[in-house]
Amino acid sequence: KIMKINVISTGSSGNLYELLDSKGNSIILEAGEPRHKYMKHREATTAPEMVIISHSHGDHAYYANQYEMMCIVHRWQQRAESDNFKAFGFKVIHGDVLNYAYLIKFLEDDRFLFFATDLEYEEESLQPIFKALKFHKVENFLIECNYNDYLYHLA
């Protein structure tokens, strides 16, 4: 078995992702959908070890309190750790809110996943991320890619 990414919801109406390691341990990324939606679509058979939320916008964090009944919720923090996962956050630009992209280590599998959402491409601030991805030989990525309607139509 290998690590698994379960995309339950993505987009401006709500974001919710489940990550599972090869032994079935899991964490949740984002809390933009209610807990009952997670329960309906989850693939893990045990409770998640933690929730990591990248930033305070509602489509990522609105339902955070519902998940506190199941596990620890880390709200836009640089570091998050559980028994089987470690996450290190890199500050990324997203308007005027504190936002993190995360390098997540699956301890059981000794593998990394890079997770990023809602970030503006600004090369100088992204250099530390590029260096970390190369250093850790990251091969797994979960990146939510949206676009700006105005710029899209200009193109």
JSON list of C-alpha atoms in Angstrom, two decimals:
[
{"chain": "A", "resi": 1, "resn": "LYS", "atom": "CA", "xyz": [0.00, 0.00, 0.00]},
{"chain": "A", "resi": 2, "resn": "ILE", "atom": "CA", "xyz": [1.11, 3.55, -0.65]},
{"chain": "A", "resi": 3, "resn": "MET", "atom": "CA", "xyz": [0.09, 6.97, 0.60]},
{"chain": "A", "resi": 4, "resn": "LYS", "atom": "CA", "xyz": [-3.28, 8.16, -0.60]},
{"chain": "A", "resi": 5, "resn": "ILE", "atom": "CA", "xyz": [-4.86, 11.56, -1.22]},
{"chain": "A", "resi": 6, "resn": "ASN", "atom": "CA", "xyz": [-8.65, 11.68, -0.89]},
{"chain": "A", "resi": 7, "resn": "VAL", "atom": "CA", "xyz": [-9.97, 14.92, -2.37]},
{"chain": "A", "resi": 8, "resn": "ILE", "atom": "CA", "xyz": [-13.39, 15.33, -0.76]},
{"chain": "A", "resi": 9, "resn": "SER", "atom": "CA", "xyz": [-13.98, 18.93, -1.85]},
{"chain": "A", "resi": 10, "resn": "THR", "atom": "CA", "xyz": [-12.00, 21.64, -3.59]},
{"chain": "A", "resi": 11, "resn": "GLY", "atom": "CA", "xyz": [-12.81, 25.12, -4.81]},
{"chain": "A", "resi": 12, "resn": "SER", "atom": "CA", "xyz": [-14.22, 28.40, -3.58]},
{"chain": "A", "resi": 13, "resn": "SER", "atom": "CA", "xyz": [-17.29, 26.75, -2.03]},
{"chain": "A", "resi": 14, "resn": "GLY", "atom": "CA", "xyz": [-15.18, 24.60, 0.31]},
{"chain": "A", "resi": 15, "resn": "ASN", "atom": "CA", "xyz": [-11.93, 22.65, 0.64]},
{"chain": "A", "resi": 16, "resn": "LEU", "atom": "CA", "xyz": [-11.45, 19.34, 2.43]},
{"chain": "A", "resi": 17, "resn": "TYR", "atom": "CA", "xyz": [-8.74, 16.73, 1.85]},
{"chain": "A", "resi": 18, "resn": "GLU", "atom": "CA", "xyz": [-7.85, 13.50, 3.62]},
{"chain": "A", "resi": 19, "resn": "LEU", "atom": "CA", "xyz": [-4.32, 12.08, 3.57]},
{"chain": "A", "resi": 20, "resn": "LEU", "atom": "CA", "xyz": [-3.67, 8.43, 4.41]},
{"chain": "A", "resi": 21, "resn": "ASP", "atom": "CA", "xyz": [-0.34, 6.70, 4.89]},
{"chain": "A", "resi": 22, "resn": "SER", "atom": "CA", "xyz": [0.37, 3.10, 3.90]},
{"chain": "A", "resi": 23, "resn": "LYS", "atom": "CA", "xyz": [-0.93, 1.80, 7.26]},
{"chain": "A", "resi": 24, "resn": "GLY", "atom": "CA", "xyz": [-4.23, 3.72, 7.05]},
{"chain": "A", "resi": 25, "resn": "ASN", "atom": "CA", "xyz": [-3.32, 6.51, 9.50]},
{"chain": "A", "resi": 26, "resn": "SER", "atom": "CA", "xyz": [-4.82, 9.81, 8.38]},
{"chain": "A", "resi": 27, "resn": "ILE", "atom": "CA", "xyz": [-4.91, 13.56, 8.72]},
{"chain": "A", "resi": 28, "resn": "ILE", "atom": "CA", "xyz": [-7.24, 16.18, 7.28]},
{"chain": "A", "resi": 29, "resn": "LEU", "atom": "CA", "xyz": [-6.20, 19.26, 5.35]},
{"chain": "A", "resi": 30, "resn": "GLU", "atom": "CA", "xyz": [-8.55, 22.25, 5.50]},
{"chain": "A", "resi": 31, "resn": "ALA", "atom": "CA", "xyz": [-11.98, 22.49, 7.12]},
{"chain": "A", "resi": 32, "resn": "GLY", "atom": "CA", "xyz": [-14.08, 24.25, 4.52]},
{"chain": "A", "resi": 33, "resn": "GLU", "atom": "CA", "xyz": [-16.77, 21.57, 4.56]},
{"chain": "A", "resi": 34, "resn": "PRO", "atom": "CA", "xyz": [-18.84, 20.27, 7.50]},
{"chain": "A", "resi": 35, "resn": "ARG", "atom": "CA", "xyz": [-17.77, 17.21, 9.47]},
{"chain": "A", "resi": 36, "resn": "HIS", "atom": "CA", "xyz": [-20.72, 15.14, 8.21]},
{"chain": "A", "resi": 37, "resn": "LYS", "atom": "CA", "xyz": [-19.38, 15.49, 4.65]},
{"chain": "A", "resi": 38, "resn": "TYR", "atom": "CA", "xyz": [-15.99, 14.22, 5.82]},
{"chain": "A", "resi": 39, "resn": "MET", "atom": "CA", "xyz": [-17.66, 11.29, 7.61]},
{"chain": "A", "resi": 40, "resn": "LYS", "atom": "CA", "xyz": [-19.61, 10.37, 4.47]},
{"chain": "A", "resi": 41, "resn": "HIS", "atom": "CA", "xyz": [-16.62, 10.45, 2.11]},
{"chain": "A", "resi": 42, "resn": "ARG", "atom": "CA", "xyz": [-13.64, 9.50, 4.28]},
{"chain": "A", "resi": 43, "resn": "GLU", "atom": "CA", "xyz": [-11.54, 6.46, 3.50]},
{"chain": "A", "resi": 44, "resn": "ALA", "atom": "CA", "xyz": [-9.78, 6.02, 6.84]},
{"chain": "A", "resi": 45, "resn": "THR", "atom": "CA", "xyz": [-11.27, 3.55, 9.31]},
{"chain": "A", "resi": 46, "resn": "THR", "atom": "CA", "xyz": [-9.90, 5.34, 12.38]},
{"chain": "A", "resi": 47, "resn": "ALA", "atom": "CA", "xyz": [-10.16, 8.95, 13.53]},
{"chain": "A", "resi": 48, "resn": "PRO", "atom": "CA", "xyz": [-7.81, 11.46, 11.89]},
{"chain": "A", "resi": 49, "resn": "GLU", "atom": "CA", "xyz": [-4.74, 12.36, 13.93]},
{"chain": "A", "resi": 50, "resn": "MET", "atom": "CA", "xyz": [-5.05, 16.09, 13.26]},
{"chain": "A", "resi": 51, "resn": "VAL", "atom": "CA", "xyz": [-6.43, 18.79, 10.98]},
{"chain": "A", "resi": 52, "resn": "ILE", "atom": "CA", "xyz": [-4.18, 21.35, 9.33]},
{"chain": "A", "resi": 53, "resn": "ILE", "atom": "CA", "xyz": [-5.76, 24.56, 8.04]},
{"chain": "A", "resi": 54, "resn": "SER", "atom": "CA", "xyz": [-3.69, 26.81, 5.77]},
{"chain": "A", "resi": 55, "resn": "HIS", "atom": "CA", "xyz": [-5.44, 30.14, 6.33]},
{"chain": "A", "resi": 56, "resn": "SER", "atom": "CA", "xyz": [-8.54, 31.82, 7.76]},
{"chain": "A", "resi": 57, "resn": "HIS", "atom": "CA", "xyz": [-10.76, 32.18, 4.68]},
{"chain": "A", "resi": 58, "resn": "GLY", "atom": "CA", "xyz": [-14.12, 30.45, 5.04]},
{"chain": "A", "resi": 59, "resn": "ASP", "atom": "CA", "xyz": [-13.66, 28.02, 2.18]},
{"chain": "A", "resi": 60, "resn": "HIS", "atom": "CA", "xyz": [-10.70, 26.60, 4.15]},
{"chain": "A", "resi": 61, "resn": "ALA", "atom": "CA", "xyz": [-11.58, 27.17, 7.81]},
{"chain": "A", "resi": 62, "resn": "TYR", "atom": "CA", "xyz": [-15.32, 27.75, 8.32]},
{"chain": "A", "resi": 63, "resn": "TYR", "atom": "CA", "xyz": [-16.05, 24.38, 9.96]},
{"chain": "A", "resi": 64, "resn": "ALA", "atom": "CA", "xyz": [-12.86, 24.10, 12.04]},
{"chain": "A", "resi": 65, "resn": "ASN", "atom": "CA", "xyz": [-14.76, 23.95, 15.33]},
{"chain": "A", "resi": 66, "resn": "GLN", "atom": "CA", "xyz": [-16.65, 20.84, 14.20]},
{"chain": "A", "resi": 67, "resn": "TYR", "atom": "CA", "xyz": [-13.39, 18.94, 13.77]},
{"chain": "A", "resi": 68, "resn": "GLU", "atom": "CA", "xyz": [-12.14, 19.79, 17.27]},
{"chain": "A", "resi": 69, "resn": "MET", "atom": "CA", "xyz": [-14.52, 17.09, 18.56]},
{"chain": "A", "resi": 70, "resn": "MET", "atom": "CA", "xyz": [-12.42, 14.48, 16.69]},
{"chain": "A", "resi": 71, "resn": "CYS", "atom": "CA", "xyz": [-8.81, 15.65, 16.94]},
{"chain": "A", "resi": 72, "resn": "ILE", "atom": "CA", "xyz": [-6.42, 18.58, 17.32]},
{"chain": "A", "resi": 73, "resn": "VAL", "atom": "CA", "xyz": [-6.95, 21.37, 14.81]},
{"chain": "A", "resi": 74, "resn": "HIS", "atom": "CA", "xyz": [-3.92, 23.43, 13.75]},
{"chain": "A", "resi": 75, "resn": "ARG", "atom": "CA", "xyz": [-5.00, 26.80, 12.39]},
{"chain": "A", "resi": 76, "resn": "TRP", "atom": "CA", "xyz": [-2.44, 28.44, 10.06]},
{"chain": "A", "resi": 77, "resn": "GLN", "atom": "CA", "xyz": [0.53, 27.42, 12.16]},
{"chain": "A", "resi": 78, "resn": "GLN", "atom": "CA", "xyz": [4.06, 26.87, 10.98]},
{"chain": "A", "resi": 79, "resn": "ARG", "atom": "CA", "xyz": [4.37, 23.45, 12.60]},
{"chain": "A", "resi": 80, "resn": "ALA", "atom": "CA", "xyz": [1.96, 20.60, 13.20]},
{"chain": "A", "resi": 81, "resn": "GLU", "atom": "CA", "xyz": [2.79, 17.11, 14.42]},
{"chain": "A", "resi": 82, "resn": "SER", "atom": "CA", "xyz": [0.99, 13.89, 15.29]},
{"chain": "A", "resi": 83, "resn": "ASP", "atom": "CA", "xyz": [2.07, 10.29, 15.84]},
{"chain": "A", "resi": 84, "resn": "ASN", "atom": "CA", "xyz": [2.51, 9.51, 12.15]},
{"chain": "A", "resi": 85, "resn": "PHE", "atom": "CA", "xyz": [2.78, 12.89, 10.41]},
{"chain": "A", "resi": 86, "resn": "LYS", "atom": "CA", "xyz": [4.90, 16.05, 10.67]},
{"chain": "A", "resi": 87, "resn": "ALA", "atom": "CA", "xyz": [4.15, 19.27, 8.81]},
{"chain": "A", "resi": 88, "resn": "PHE", "atom": "CA", "xyz": [6.30, 22.34, 8.30]},
{"chain": "A", "resi": 89, "resn": "GLY", "atom": "CA", "xyz": [4.67, 25.48, 6.93]},
{"chain": "A", "resi": 90, "resn": "PHE", "atom": "CA", "xyz": [6.14, 28.02, 4.56]},
{"chain": "A", "resi": 91, "resn": "LYS", "atom": "CA", "xyz": [4.55, 31.47, 4.57]},
{"chain": "A", "resi": 92, "resn": "VAL", "atom": "CA", "xyz": [3.10, 32.24, 1.15]},
{"chain": "A", "resi": 93, "resn": "ILE", "atom": "CA", "xyz": [1.41, 35.36, -0.18]},
{"chain": "A", "resi": 94, "resn": "HIS", "atom": "CA", "xyz": [-2.39, 35.41, -0.33]},
{"chain": "A", "resi": 95, "resn": "GLY", "atom": "CA", "xyz": [-3.62, 38.96, -0.05]},
{"chain": "A", "resi": 96, "resn": "ASP", "atom": "CA", "xyz": [-3.45, 40.23, 3.50]},
{"chain": "A", "resi": 97, "resn": "VAL", "atom": "CA", "xyz": [-4.04, 36.95, 5.39]},
{"chain": "A", "resi": 98, "resn": "LEU", "atom": "CA", "xyz": [-1.45, 34.69, 6.96]},
{"chain": "A", "resi": 99, "resn": "ASN", "atom": "CA", "xyz": [-1.26, 31.64, 4.69]},
{"chain": "A", "resi": 100, "resn": "TYR", "atom": "CA", "xyz": [0.97, 28.57, 4.73]},
{"chain": "A", "resi": 101, "resn": "ALA", "atom": "CA", "xyz": [1.96, 25.95, 2.20]},
{"chain": "A", "resi": 102, "resn": "TYR", "atom": "CA", "xyz": [3.05, 22.72, 3.90]},
{"chain": "A", "resi": 103, "resn": "LEU", "atom": "CA", "xyz": [5.71, 20.10, 3.49]},
{"chain": "A", "resi": 104, "resn": "ILE", "atom": "CA", "xyz": [4.15, 17.06, 5.15]},
{"chain": "A", "resi": 105, "resn": "LYS", "atom": "CA", "xyz": [6.21, 14.02, 6.13]},
{"chain": "A", "resi": 106, "resn": "PHE", "atom": "CA", "xyz": [4.51, 10.63, 6.29]},
{"chain": "A", "resi": 107, "resn": "LEU", "atom": "CA", "xyz": [6.66, 9.12, 9.05]},
{"chain": "A", "resi": 108, "resn": "GLU", "atom": "CA", "xyz": [5.56, 5.51, 8.48]},
{"chain": "A", "resi": 109, "resn": "ASP", "atom": "CA", "xyz": [6.42, 5.71, 4.77]},
{"chain": "A", "resi": 110, "resn": "ASP", "atom": "CA", "xyz": [9.40, 8.09, 5.02]},
{"chain": "A", "resi": 111, "resn": "ARG", "atom": "CA", "xyz": [7.90, 10.14, 2.17]},
{"chain": "A", "resi": 112, "resn": "PHE", "atom": "CA", "xyz": [6.89, 13.74, 1.70]},
{"chain": "A", "resi": 113, "resn": "LEU", "atom": "CA", "xyz": [3.90, 15.52, 0.21]},
{"chain": "A", "resi": 114, "resn": "PHE", "atom": "CA", "xyz": [3.80, 19.23, -0.63]},
{"chain": "A", "resi": 115, "resn": "PHE", "atom": "CA", "xyz": [0.44, 20.94, -0.12]},
{"chain": "A", "resi": 116, "resn": "ALA", "atom": "CA", "xyz": [-0.31, 24.48, -1.30]},
{"chain": "A", "resi": 117, "resn": "THR", "atom": "CA", "xyz": [-3.43, 26.49, -1.91]},
{"chain": "A", "resi": 118, "resn": "ASP", "atom": "CA", "xyz": [-4.34, 30.10, -2.69]},
{"chain": "A", "resi": 119, "resn": "LEU", "atom": "CA", "xyz": [-0.83, 31.41, -3.13]},
{"chain": "A", "resi": 120, "resn": "GLU", "atom": "CA", "xyz": [0.47, 34.11, -5.37]},
{"chain": "A", "resi": 121, "resn": "TYR", "atom": "CA", "xyz": [3.52, 33.32, -7.44]},
{"chain": "A", "resi": 122, "resn": "GLU", "atom": "CA", "xyz": [6.29, 35.54, -6.13]},
{"chain": "A", "resi": 123, "resn": "GLU", "atom": "CA", "xyz": [9.66, 33.97, -6.88]},
{"chain": "A", "resi": 124, "resn": "GLU", "atom": "CA", "xyz": [11.64, 35.38, -3.96]},
{"chain": "A", "resi": 125, "resn": "SER", "atom": "CA", "xyz": [9.23, 34.11, -1.31]},
{"chain": "A", "resi": 126, "resn": "LEU", "atom": "CA", "xyz": [8.99, 30.71, -3.01]},
{"chain": "A", "resi": 127, "resn": "GLN", "atom": "CA", "xyz": [12.75, 30.04, -3.17]},
{"chain": "A", "resi": 128, "resn": "PRO", "atom": "CA", "xyz": [12.90, 28.37, 0.28]},
{"chain": "A", "resi": 129, "resn": "ILE", "atom": "CA", "xyz": [10.09, 26.05, -0.83]},
{"chain": "A", "resi": 130, "resn": "PHE", "atom": "CA", "xyz": [11.87, 25.11, -4.05]},
{"chain": "A", "resi": 131, "resn": "LYS", "atom": "CA", "xyz": [15.05, 24.34, -2.08]},
{"chain": "A", "resi": 132, "resn": "ALA", "atom": "CA", "xyz": [13.16, 22.16, 0.43]},
{"chain": "A", "resi": 133, "resn": "LEU", "atom": "CA", "xyz": [11.37, 20.25, -2.34]},
{"chain": "A", "resi": 134, "resn": "LYS", "atom": "CA", "xyz": [14.66, 19.51, -4.03]},
{"chain": "A", "resi": 135, "resn": "PHE", "atom": "CA", "xyz": [16.51, 18.65, -0.80]},
{"chain": "A", "resi": 136, "resn": "HIS", "atom": "CA", "xyz": [13.81, 16.18, 0.34]},
{"chain": "A", "resi": 137, "resn": "LYS", "atom": "CA", "xyz": [13.27, 14.81, -3.17]},
{"chain": "A", "resi": 138, "resn": "VAL", "atom": "CA", "xyz": [9.53, 15.45, -2.91]},
{"chain": "A", "resi": 139, "resn": "GLU", "atom": "CA", "xyz": [7.54, 13.50, -5.50]},
{"chain": "A", "resi": 140, "resn": "ASN", "atom": "CA", "xyz": [3.99, 14.00, -4.22]},
{"chain": "A", "resi": 141, "resn": "PHE", "atom": "CA", "xyz": [2.06, 17.24, -4.61]},
{"chain": "A", "resi": 142, "resn": "LEU", "atom": "CA", "xyz": [-1.43, 18.44, -3.74]},
{"chain": "A", "resi": 143, "resn": "ILE", "atom": "CA", "xyz": [-1.89, 21.92, -5.15]},
{"chain": "A", "resi": 144, "resn": "GLU", "atom": "CA", "xyz": [-5.23, 23.67, -5.43]},
{"chain": "A", "resi": 145, "resn": "CYS", "atom": "CA", "xyz": [-5.07, 25.75, -8.58]},
{"chain": "A", "resi": 146, "resn": "ASN", "atom": "CA", "xyz": [-7.61, 28.51, -9.04]},
{"chain": "A", "resi": 147, "resn": "TYR", "atom": "CA", "xyz": [-7.55, 31.46, -11.33]},
{"chain": "A", "resi": 148, "resn": "ASN", "atom": "CA", "xyz": [-8.54, 35.09, -11.29]},
{"chain": "A", "resi": 149, "resn": "ASP", "atom": "CA", "xyz": [-11.60, 35.55, -13.55]},
{"chain": "A", "resi": 150, "resn": "TYR", "atom": "CA", "xyz": [-10.50, 39.04, -14.54]},
{"chain": "A", "resi": 151, "resn": "LEU", "atom": "CA", "xyz": [-6.96, 38.00, -15.52]},
{"chain": "A", "resi": 152, "resn": "TYR", "atom": "CA", "xyz": [-8.29, 34.83, -17.19]},
{"chain": "A", "resi": 153, "resn": "HIS", "atom": "CA", "xyz": [-10.58, 36.85, -19.46]},
{"chain": "A", "resi": 154, "resn": "LEU", "atom": "CA", "xyz": [-7.79, 39.34, -20.24]},
{"chain": "A", "resi": 155, "resn": "ALA", "atom": "CA", "xyz": [-5.64, 36.45, -21.45]}
]
